[in-house]
mmCIF file of C-alpha atoms and ligand atoms in Angstrom:
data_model
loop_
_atom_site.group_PDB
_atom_site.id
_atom_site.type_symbol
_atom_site.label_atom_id
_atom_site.label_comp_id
_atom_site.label_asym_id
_atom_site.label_seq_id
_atom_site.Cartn_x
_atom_site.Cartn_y
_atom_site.Cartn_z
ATOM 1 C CA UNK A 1 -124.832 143.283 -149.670
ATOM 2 C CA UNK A 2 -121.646 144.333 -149.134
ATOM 3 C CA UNK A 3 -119.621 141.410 -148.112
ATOM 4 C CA UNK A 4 -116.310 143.518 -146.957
ATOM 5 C CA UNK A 5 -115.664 143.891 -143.672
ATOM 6 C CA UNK A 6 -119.153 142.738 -142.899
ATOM 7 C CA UNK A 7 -120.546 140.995 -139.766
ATOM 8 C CA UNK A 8 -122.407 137.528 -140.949
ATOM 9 C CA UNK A 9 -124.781 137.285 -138.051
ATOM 10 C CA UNK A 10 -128.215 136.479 -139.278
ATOM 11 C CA UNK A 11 -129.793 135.177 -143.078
ATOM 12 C CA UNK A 12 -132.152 138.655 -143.374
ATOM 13 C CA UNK A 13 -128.856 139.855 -144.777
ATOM 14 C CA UNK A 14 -128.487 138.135 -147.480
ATOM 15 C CA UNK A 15 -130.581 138.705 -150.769
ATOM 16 C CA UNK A 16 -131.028 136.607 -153.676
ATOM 17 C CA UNK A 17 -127.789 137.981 -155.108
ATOM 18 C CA UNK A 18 -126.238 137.617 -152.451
ATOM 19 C CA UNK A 19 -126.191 133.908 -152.270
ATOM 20 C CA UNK A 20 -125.403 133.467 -155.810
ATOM 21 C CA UNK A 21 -122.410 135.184 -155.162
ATOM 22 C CA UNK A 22 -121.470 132.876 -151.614
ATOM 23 C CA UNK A 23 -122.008 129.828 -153.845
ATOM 24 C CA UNK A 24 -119.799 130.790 -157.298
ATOM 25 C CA UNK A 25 -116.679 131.534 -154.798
ATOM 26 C CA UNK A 26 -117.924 127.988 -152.666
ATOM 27 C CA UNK A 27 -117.832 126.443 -156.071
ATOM 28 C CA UNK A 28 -113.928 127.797 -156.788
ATOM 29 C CA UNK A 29 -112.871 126.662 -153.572
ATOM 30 C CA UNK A 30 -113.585 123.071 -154.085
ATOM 31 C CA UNK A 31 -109.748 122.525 -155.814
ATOM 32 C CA UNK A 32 -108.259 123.892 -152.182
ATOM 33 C CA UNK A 33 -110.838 122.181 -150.181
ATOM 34 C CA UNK A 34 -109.858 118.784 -151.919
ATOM 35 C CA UNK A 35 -105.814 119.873 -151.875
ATOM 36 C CA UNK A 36 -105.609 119.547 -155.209
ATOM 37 C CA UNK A 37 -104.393 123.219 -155.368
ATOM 38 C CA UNK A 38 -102.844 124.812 -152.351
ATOM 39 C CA UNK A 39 -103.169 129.043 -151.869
ATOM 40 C CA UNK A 40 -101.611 130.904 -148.876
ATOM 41 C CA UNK A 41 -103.835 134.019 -149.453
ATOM 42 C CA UNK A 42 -104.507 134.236 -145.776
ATOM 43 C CA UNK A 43 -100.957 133.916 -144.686
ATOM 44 C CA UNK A 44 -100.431 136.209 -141.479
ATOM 45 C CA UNK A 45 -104.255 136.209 -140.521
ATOM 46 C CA UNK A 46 -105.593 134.949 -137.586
ATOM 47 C CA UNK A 47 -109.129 133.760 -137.115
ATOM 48 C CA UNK A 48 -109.965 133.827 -133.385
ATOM 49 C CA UNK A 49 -112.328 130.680 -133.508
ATOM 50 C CA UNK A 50 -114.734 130.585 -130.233
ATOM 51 C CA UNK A 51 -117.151 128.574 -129.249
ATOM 52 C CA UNK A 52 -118.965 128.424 -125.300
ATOM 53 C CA UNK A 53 -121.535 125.806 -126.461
ATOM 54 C CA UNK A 54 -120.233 122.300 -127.621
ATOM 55 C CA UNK A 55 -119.703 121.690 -131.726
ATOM 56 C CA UNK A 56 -117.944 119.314 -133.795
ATOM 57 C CA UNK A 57 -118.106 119.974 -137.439
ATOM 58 C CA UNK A 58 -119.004 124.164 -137.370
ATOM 59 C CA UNK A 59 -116.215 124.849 -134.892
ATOM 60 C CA UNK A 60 -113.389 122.553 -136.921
ATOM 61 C CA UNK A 61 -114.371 123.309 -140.356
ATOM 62 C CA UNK A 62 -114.827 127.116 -139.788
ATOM 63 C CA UNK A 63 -111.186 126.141 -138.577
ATOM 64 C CA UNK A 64 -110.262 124.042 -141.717
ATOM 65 C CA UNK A 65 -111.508 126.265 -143.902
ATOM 66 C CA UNK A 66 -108.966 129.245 -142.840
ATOM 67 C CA UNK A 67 -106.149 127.122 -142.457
ATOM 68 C CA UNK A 68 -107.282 125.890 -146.116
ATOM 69 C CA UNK A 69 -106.999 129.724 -147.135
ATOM 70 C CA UNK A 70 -103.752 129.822 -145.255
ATOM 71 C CA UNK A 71 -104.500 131.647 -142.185
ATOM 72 C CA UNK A 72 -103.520 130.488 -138.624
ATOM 73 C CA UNK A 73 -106.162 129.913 -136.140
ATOM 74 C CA UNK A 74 -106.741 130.181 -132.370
ATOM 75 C CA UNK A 75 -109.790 128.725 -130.533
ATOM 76 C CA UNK A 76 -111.397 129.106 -127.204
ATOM 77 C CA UNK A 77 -113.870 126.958 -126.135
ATOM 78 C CA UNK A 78 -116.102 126.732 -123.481
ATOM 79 C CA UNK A 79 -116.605 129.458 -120.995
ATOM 80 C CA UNK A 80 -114.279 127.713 -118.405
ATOM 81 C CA UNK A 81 -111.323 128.119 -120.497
ATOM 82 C CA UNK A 82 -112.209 132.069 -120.918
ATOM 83 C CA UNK A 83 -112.230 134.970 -118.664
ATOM 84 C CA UNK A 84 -116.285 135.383 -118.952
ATOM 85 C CA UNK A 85 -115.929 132.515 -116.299
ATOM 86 C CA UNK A 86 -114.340 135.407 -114.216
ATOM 87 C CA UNK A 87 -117.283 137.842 -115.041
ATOM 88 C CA UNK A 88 -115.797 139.666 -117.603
ATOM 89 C CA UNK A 89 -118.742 141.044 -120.185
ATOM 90 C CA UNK A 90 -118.884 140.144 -123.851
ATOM 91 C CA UNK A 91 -117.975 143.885 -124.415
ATOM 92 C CA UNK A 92 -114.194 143.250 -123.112
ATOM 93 C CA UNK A 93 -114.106 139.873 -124.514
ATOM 94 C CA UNK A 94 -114.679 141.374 -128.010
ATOM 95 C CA UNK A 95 -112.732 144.614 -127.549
ATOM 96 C CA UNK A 96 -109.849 142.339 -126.447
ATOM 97 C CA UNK A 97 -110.263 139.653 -128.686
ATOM 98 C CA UNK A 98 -110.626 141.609 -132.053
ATOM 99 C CA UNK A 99 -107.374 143.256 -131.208
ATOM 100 C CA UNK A 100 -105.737 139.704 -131.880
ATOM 101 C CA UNK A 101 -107.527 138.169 -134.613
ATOM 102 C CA UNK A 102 -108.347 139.339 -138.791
ATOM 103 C CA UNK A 103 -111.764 137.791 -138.097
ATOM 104 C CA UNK A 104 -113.840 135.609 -135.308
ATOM 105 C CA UNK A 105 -116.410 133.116 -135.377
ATOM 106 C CA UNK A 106 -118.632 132.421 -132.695
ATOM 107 C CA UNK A 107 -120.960 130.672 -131.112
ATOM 108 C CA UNK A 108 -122.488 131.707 -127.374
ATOM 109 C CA UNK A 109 -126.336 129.993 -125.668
ATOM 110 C CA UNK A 110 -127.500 133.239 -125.830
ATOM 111 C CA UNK A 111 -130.360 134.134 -128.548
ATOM 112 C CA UNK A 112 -128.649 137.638 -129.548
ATOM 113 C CA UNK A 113 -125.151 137.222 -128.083
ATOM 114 C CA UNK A 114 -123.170 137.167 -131.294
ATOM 115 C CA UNK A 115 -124.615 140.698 -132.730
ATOM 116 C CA UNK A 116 -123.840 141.973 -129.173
ATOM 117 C CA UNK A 117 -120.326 140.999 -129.458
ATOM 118 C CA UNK A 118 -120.170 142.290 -133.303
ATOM 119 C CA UNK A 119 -121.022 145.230 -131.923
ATOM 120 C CA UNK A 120 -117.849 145.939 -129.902
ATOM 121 C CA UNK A 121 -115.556 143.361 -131.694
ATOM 122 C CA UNK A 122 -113.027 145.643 -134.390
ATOM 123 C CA UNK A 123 -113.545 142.938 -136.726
ATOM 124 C CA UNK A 124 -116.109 140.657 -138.670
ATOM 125 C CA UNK A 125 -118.014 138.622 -136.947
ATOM 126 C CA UNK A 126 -119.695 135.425 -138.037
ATOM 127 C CA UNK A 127 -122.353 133.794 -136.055
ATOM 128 C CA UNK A 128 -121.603 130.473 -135.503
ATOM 129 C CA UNK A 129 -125.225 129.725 -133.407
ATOM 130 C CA UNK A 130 -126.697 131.895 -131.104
ATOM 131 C CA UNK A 131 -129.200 130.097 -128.984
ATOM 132 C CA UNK A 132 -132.357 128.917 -130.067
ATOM 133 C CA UNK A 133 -131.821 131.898 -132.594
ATOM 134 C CA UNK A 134 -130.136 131.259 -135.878
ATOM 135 C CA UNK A 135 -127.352 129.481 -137.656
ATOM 136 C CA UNK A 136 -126.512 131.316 -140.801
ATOM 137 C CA UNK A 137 -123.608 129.423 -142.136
ATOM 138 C CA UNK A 138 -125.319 126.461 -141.548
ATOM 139 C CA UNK A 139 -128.679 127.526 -143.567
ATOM 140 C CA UNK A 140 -126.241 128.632 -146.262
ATOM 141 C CA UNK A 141 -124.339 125.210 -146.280
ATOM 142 C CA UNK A 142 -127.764 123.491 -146.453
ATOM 143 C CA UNK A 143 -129.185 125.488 -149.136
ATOM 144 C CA UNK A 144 -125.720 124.965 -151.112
ATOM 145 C CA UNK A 145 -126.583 121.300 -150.644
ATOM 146 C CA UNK A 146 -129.775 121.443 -151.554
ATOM 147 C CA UNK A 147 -128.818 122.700 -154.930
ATOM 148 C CA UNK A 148 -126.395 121.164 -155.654
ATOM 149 C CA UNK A 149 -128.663 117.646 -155.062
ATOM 150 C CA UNK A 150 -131.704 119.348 -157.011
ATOM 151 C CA UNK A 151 -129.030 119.706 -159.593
ATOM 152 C CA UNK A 152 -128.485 115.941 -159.765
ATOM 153 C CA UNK A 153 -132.069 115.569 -160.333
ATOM 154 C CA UNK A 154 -132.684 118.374 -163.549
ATOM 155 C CA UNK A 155 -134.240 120.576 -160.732
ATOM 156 C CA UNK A 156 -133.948 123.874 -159.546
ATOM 157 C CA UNK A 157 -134.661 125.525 -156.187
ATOM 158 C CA UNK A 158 -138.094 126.767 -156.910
ATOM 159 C CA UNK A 159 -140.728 124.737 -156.811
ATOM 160 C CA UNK A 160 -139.023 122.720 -154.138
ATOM 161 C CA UNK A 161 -140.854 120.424 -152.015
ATOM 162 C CA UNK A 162 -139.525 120.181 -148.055
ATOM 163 C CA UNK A 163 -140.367 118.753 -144.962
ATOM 164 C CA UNK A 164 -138.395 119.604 -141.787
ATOM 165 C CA UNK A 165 -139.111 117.387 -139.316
ATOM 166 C CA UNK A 166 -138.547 117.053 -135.204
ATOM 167 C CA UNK A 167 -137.838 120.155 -132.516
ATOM 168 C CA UNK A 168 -138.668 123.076 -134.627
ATOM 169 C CA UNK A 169 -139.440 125.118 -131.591
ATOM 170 C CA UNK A 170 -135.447 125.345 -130.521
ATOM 171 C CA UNK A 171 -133.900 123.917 -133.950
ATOM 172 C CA UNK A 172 -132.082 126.960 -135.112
ATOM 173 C CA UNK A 173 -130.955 125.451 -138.155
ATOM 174 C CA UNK A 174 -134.376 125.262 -139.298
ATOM 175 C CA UNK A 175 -135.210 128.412 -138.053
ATOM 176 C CA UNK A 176 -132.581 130.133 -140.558
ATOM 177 C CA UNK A 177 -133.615 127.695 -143.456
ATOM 178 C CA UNK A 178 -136.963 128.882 -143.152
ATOM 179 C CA UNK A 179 -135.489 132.431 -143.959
ATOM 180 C CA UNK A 180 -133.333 131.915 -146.541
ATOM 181 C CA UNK A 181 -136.350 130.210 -148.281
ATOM 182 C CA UNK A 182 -138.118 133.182 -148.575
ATOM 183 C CA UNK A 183 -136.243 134.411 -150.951
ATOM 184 C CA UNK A 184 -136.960 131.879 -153.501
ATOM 185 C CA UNK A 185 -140.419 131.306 -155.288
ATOM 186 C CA UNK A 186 -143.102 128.894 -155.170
ATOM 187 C CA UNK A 187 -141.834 126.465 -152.492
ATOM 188 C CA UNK A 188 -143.653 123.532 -150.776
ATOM 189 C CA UNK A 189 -142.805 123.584 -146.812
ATOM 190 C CA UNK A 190 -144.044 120.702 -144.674
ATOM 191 C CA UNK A 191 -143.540 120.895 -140.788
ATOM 192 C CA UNK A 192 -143.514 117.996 -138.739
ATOM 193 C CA UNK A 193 -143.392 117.974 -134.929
ATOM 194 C CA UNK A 194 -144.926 117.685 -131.940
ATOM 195 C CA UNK A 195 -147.596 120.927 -131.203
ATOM 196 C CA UNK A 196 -145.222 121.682 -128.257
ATOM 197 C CA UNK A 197 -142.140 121.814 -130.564
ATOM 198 C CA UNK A 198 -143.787 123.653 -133.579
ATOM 199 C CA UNK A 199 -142.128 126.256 -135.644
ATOM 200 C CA UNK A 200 -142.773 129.673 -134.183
ATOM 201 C CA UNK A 201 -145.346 131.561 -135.556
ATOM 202 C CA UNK A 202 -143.471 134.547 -137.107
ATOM 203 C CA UNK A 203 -141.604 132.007 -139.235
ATOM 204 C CA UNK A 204 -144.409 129.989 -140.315
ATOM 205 C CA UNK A 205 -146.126 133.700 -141.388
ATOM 206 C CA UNK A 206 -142.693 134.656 -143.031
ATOM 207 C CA UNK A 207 -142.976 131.748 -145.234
ATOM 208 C CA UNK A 208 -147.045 132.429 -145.933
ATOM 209 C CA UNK A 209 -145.821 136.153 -146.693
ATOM 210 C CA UNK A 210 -143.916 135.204 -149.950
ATOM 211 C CA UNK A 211 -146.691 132.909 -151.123
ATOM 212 C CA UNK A 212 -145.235 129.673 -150.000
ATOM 213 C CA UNK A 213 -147.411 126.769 -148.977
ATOM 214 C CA UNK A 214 -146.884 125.344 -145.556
ATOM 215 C CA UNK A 215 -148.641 122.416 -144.255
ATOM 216 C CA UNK A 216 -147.916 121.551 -140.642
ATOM 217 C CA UNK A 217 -148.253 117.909 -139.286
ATOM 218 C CA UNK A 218 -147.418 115.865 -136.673
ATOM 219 C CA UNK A 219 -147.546 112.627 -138.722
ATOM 220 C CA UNK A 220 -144.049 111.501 -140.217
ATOM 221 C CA UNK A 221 -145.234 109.206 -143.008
ATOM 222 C CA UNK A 222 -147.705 111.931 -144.758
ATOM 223 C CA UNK A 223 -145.023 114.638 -143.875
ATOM 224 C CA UNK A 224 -142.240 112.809 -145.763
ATOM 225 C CA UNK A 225 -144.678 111.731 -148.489
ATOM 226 C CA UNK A 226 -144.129 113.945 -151.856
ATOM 227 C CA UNK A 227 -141.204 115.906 -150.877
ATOM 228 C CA UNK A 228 -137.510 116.341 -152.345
ATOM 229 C CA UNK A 229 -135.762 117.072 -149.043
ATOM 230 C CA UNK A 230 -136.877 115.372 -145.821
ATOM 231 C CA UNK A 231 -134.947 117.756 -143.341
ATOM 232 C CA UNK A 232 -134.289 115.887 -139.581
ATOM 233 C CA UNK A 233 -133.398 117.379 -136.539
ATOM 234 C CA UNK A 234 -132.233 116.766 -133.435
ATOM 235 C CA UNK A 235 -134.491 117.116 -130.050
ATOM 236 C CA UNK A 236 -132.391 120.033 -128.760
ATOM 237 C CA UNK A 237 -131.945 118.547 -125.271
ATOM 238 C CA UNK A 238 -129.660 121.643 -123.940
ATOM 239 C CA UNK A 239 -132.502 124.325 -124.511
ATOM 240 C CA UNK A 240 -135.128 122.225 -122.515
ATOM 241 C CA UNK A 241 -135.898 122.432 -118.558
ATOM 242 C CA UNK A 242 -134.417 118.901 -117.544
ATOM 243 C CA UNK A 243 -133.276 115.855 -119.785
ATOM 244 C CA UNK A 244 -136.569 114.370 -118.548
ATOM 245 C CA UNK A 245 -138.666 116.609 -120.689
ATOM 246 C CA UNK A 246 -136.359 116.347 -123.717
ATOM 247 C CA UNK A 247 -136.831 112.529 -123.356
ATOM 248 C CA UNK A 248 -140.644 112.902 -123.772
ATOM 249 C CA UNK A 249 -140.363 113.994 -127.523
ATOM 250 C CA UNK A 250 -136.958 111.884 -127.835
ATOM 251 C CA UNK A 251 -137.541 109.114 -130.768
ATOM 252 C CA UNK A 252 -141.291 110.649 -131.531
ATOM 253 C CA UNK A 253 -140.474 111.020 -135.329
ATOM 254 C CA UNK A 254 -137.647 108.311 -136.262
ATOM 255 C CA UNK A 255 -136.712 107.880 -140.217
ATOM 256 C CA UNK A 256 -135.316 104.596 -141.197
ATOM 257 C CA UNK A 257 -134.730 102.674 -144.353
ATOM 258 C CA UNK A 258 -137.853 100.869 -143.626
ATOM 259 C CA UNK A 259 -140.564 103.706 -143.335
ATOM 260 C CA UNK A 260 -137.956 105.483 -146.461
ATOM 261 C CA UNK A 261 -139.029 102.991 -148.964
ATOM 262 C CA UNK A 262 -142.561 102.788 -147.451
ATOM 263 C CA UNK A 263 -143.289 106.644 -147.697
ATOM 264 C CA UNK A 264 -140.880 108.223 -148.961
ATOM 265 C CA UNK A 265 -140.405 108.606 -153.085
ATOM 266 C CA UNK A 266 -137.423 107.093 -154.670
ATOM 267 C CA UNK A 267 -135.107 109.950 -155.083
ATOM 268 C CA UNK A 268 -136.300 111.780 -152.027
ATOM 269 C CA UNK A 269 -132.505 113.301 -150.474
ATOM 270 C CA UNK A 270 -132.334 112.681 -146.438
ATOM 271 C CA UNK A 271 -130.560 116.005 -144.899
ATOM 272 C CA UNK A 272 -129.634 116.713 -141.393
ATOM 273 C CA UNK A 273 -127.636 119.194 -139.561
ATOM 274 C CA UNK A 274 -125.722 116.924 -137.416
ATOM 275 C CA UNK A 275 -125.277 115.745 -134.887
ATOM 276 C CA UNK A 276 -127.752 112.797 -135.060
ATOM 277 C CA UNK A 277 -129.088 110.901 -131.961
ATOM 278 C CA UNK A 278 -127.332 107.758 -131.961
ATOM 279 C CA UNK A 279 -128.776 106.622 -128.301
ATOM 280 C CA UNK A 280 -131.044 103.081 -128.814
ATOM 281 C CA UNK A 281 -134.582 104.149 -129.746
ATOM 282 C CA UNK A 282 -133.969 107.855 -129.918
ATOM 283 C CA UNK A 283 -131.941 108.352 -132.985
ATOM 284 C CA UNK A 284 -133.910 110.362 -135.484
ATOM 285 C CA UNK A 285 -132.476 109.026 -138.441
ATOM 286 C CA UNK A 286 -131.433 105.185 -138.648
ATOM 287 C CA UNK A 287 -127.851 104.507 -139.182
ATOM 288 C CA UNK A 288 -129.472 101.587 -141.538
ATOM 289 C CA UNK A 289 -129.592 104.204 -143.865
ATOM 290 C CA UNK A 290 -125.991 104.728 -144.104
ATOM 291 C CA UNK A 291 -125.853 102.877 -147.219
ATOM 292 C CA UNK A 292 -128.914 104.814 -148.877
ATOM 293 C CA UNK A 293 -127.557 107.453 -151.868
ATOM 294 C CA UNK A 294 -129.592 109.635 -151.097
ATOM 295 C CA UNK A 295 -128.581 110.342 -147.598
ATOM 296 C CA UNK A 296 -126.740 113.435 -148.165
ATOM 297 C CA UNK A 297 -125.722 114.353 -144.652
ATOM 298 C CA UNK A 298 -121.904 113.950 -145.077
ATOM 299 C CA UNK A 299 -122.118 115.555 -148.297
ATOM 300 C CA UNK A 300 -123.792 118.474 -146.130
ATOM 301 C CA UNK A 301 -121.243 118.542 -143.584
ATOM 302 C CA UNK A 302 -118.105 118.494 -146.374
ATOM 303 C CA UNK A 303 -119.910 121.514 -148.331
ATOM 304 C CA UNK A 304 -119.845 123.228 -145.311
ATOM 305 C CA UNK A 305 -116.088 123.460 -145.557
ATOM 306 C CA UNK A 306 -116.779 125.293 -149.364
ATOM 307 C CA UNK A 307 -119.403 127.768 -148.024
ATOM 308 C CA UNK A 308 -117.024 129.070 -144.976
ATOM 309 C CA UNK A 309 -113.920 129.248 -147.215
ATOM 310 C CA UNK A 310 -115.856 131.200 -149.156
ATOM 311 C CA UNK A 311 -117.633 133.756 -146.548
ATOM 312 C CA UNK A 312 -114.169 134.326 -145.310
ATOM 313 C CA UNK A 313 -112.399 135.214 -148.886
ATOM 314 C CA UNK A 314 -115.707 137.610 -149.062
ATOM 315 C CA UNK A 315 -115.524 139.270 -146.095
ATOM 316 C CA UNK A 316 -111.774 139.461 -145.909
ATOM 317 C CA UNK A 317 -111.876 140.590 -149.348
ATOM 318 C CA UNK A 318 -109.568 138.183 -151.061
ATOM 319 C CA UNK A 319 -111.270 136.175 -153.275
ATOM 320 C CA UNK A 320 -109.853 137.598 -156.733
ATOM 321 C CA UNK A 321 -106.254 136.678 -154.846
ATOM 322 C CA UNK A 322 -107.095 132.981 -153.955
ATOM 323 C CA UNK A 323 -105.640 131.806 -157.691
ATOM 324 C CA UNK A 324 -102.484 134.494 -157.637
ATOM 325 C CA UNK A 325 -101.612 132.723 -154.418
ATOM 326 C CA UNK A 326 -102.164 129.393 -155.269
ATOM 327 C CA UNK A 327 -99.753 126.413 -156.747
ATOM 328 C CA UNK A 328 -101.042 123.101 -157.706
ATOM 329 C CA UNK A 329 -100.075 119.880 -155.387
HETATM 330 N N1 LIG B 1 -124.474 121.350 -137.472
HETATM 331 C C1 LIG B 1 -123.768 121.800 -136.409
HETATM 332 O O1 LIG B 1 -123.894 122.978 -136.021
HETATM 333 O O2 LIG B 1 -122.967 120.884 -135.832
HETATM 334 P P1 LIG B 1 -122.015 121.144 -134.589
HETATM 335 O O3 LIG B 1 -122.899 121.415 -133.393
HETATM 336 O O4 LIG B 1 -121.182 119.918 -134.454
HETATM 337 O O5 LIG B 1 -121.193 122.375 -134.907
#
């Protein structure tokens, strides 16, 4: 693909290539991402930064990872603190808005609502979660840290064994995942959820279509039992009728240290997309397995900081100027 000016809204962009080439410039960011070298190639641009659904770690490390570069950025968030609150369409908002910024990131409720706003905004776009519908920087962060752990273990991507577990209905980080591993051969994928919360169809055929073997359960222990990754998610409370409903599957599939070293094998890697559960009997993955090595959810989160560094060098077009602009600390 042509990284360049381009939009980043949904993983069917991206071919194998294409993700080689994300993760070698995420792997030469990792100096500036750790300040042990400092580079003001961004210096001047602006990264309009907006988010009207609630986020913690995409929303400040798409932020982190400009200023990193050297750019300058400006958020809105929430539709209160925006004019949309007045009625104004996404078409103004991103006519307007790409008038002020080099780039914007955003993430909107609606399945769809980022590619409509790419499609009057004057500058890249990156989808930062639309809906139910996908979270592509998020997929690419997790696949990054899948790697990078297979690495760890003499392994490489295919062949890999995975079980996503919890809301796969309305988890779109799974929903992404499931995309991106398409394009690698061979792999084992194990869904576990309630019926009600299954993976969609189209995805589940998707992954069939390449050749890939997908088992779906909706029994933890013999989901989790011979796989690398054991993938958790959330219950996605905010895309269900009432809180009352979400509660129902709340705390159905829970992963602790306990039912780890009863199921799981020894060197099995815990991922998540964040944020976890942490209410009494609803949190999806213990916090007694903080101190487990191969919980690699903070690792996941910190690599995300590498993989939207480098999607903005590509699509801004900088990355052979990172090092000309650079000192060491
Ligand atoms: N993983 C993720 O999207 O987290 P936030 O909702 O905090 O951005």
């Amino acid at each position: 693909m042509e990284f360049t000016g381009a939009d980043i809204l949904s993983i069917e962009q991206f071919q194998r290539s294409d993700i080689e080439r994300v993760f070698s410039v995420a792997d030469a960011m990792e100096p500036y991402a750790l300040r042990k070298r400092v580079t003001r190639v961004l210096e001047g641009a602006i990264l309009g930064n907006m988010f009207f659904e609630p986020s913690t770690r995409t929303r400040v490390s798409f932020g982190c990872a400009f200023n990193l570069l050297g750019g300058e950025v400006r958020e809105t968030t929430g539709f209160q603190s925006s004019a949309i609150a007045k009625g104004e369409s996404l078409y103004d908002t991103a006519r307007v808005l790409s008038g002020y910024s080099d780039v914007i990131c955003m993430r909107h409720p609606q399945e769809g609502s980022v590619a409509e706003f790419a499609a009057a905004s004057r500058v890249p776009v990156i989808n930062g979660g639309d809906g139910s519908n996908e979270h592509p920087t998020q997929a690419l962060l997790d696949l990054y840290t899948i790697r990078k752990e297979m690495e760890g273990r003499g392994r490489t991507m295919d062949g890999l064994r995975i079980a996503m577990i919890g809301d796969l209905k309305y988890g779109r980080t799974v929903h992404s995942l499931c995309r991106l591993l398409t394009l690698f051969d061979n792999v084992h994928v194990t869904l576990v959820s309630p019926p009600e919360l299954a993976m969609p169809n189209y995805l589940v055929d998707r992954l069939r279509s390449v050749g890939h073997d997908v088992v779906i359960s909706d029994d933890l222990a013999h989901g989790i039992g011979h796989v690398d990754i054991a993938y958790a998610t959330r219950i996605q409370e905010e895309r269900f009728h009432s809180k009352e409903e979400a509660d129902t599957y709340r705390g159905r599939f829970r992963l602790n240290q306990a039912i780890y070293t009863q199921y799981c094998e020894p060197n099995t890697v815990i991922m998540h997309p964040l944020p976890r559960d942490s209410r009494e009997d609803a949190n999806e993955l213990d916090n007694d397995l903080n101190q487990n090595p191969n919980l690699a959810i903070f690792r996941q989160a910190d690599n995300g900081i590498l993989v939207r560094m480098a999607l903005f060098a590509l699509v801004l077009d900088v990355v052979d100027q990172v090092d000309k602009h650079a000192r060491d600390v």
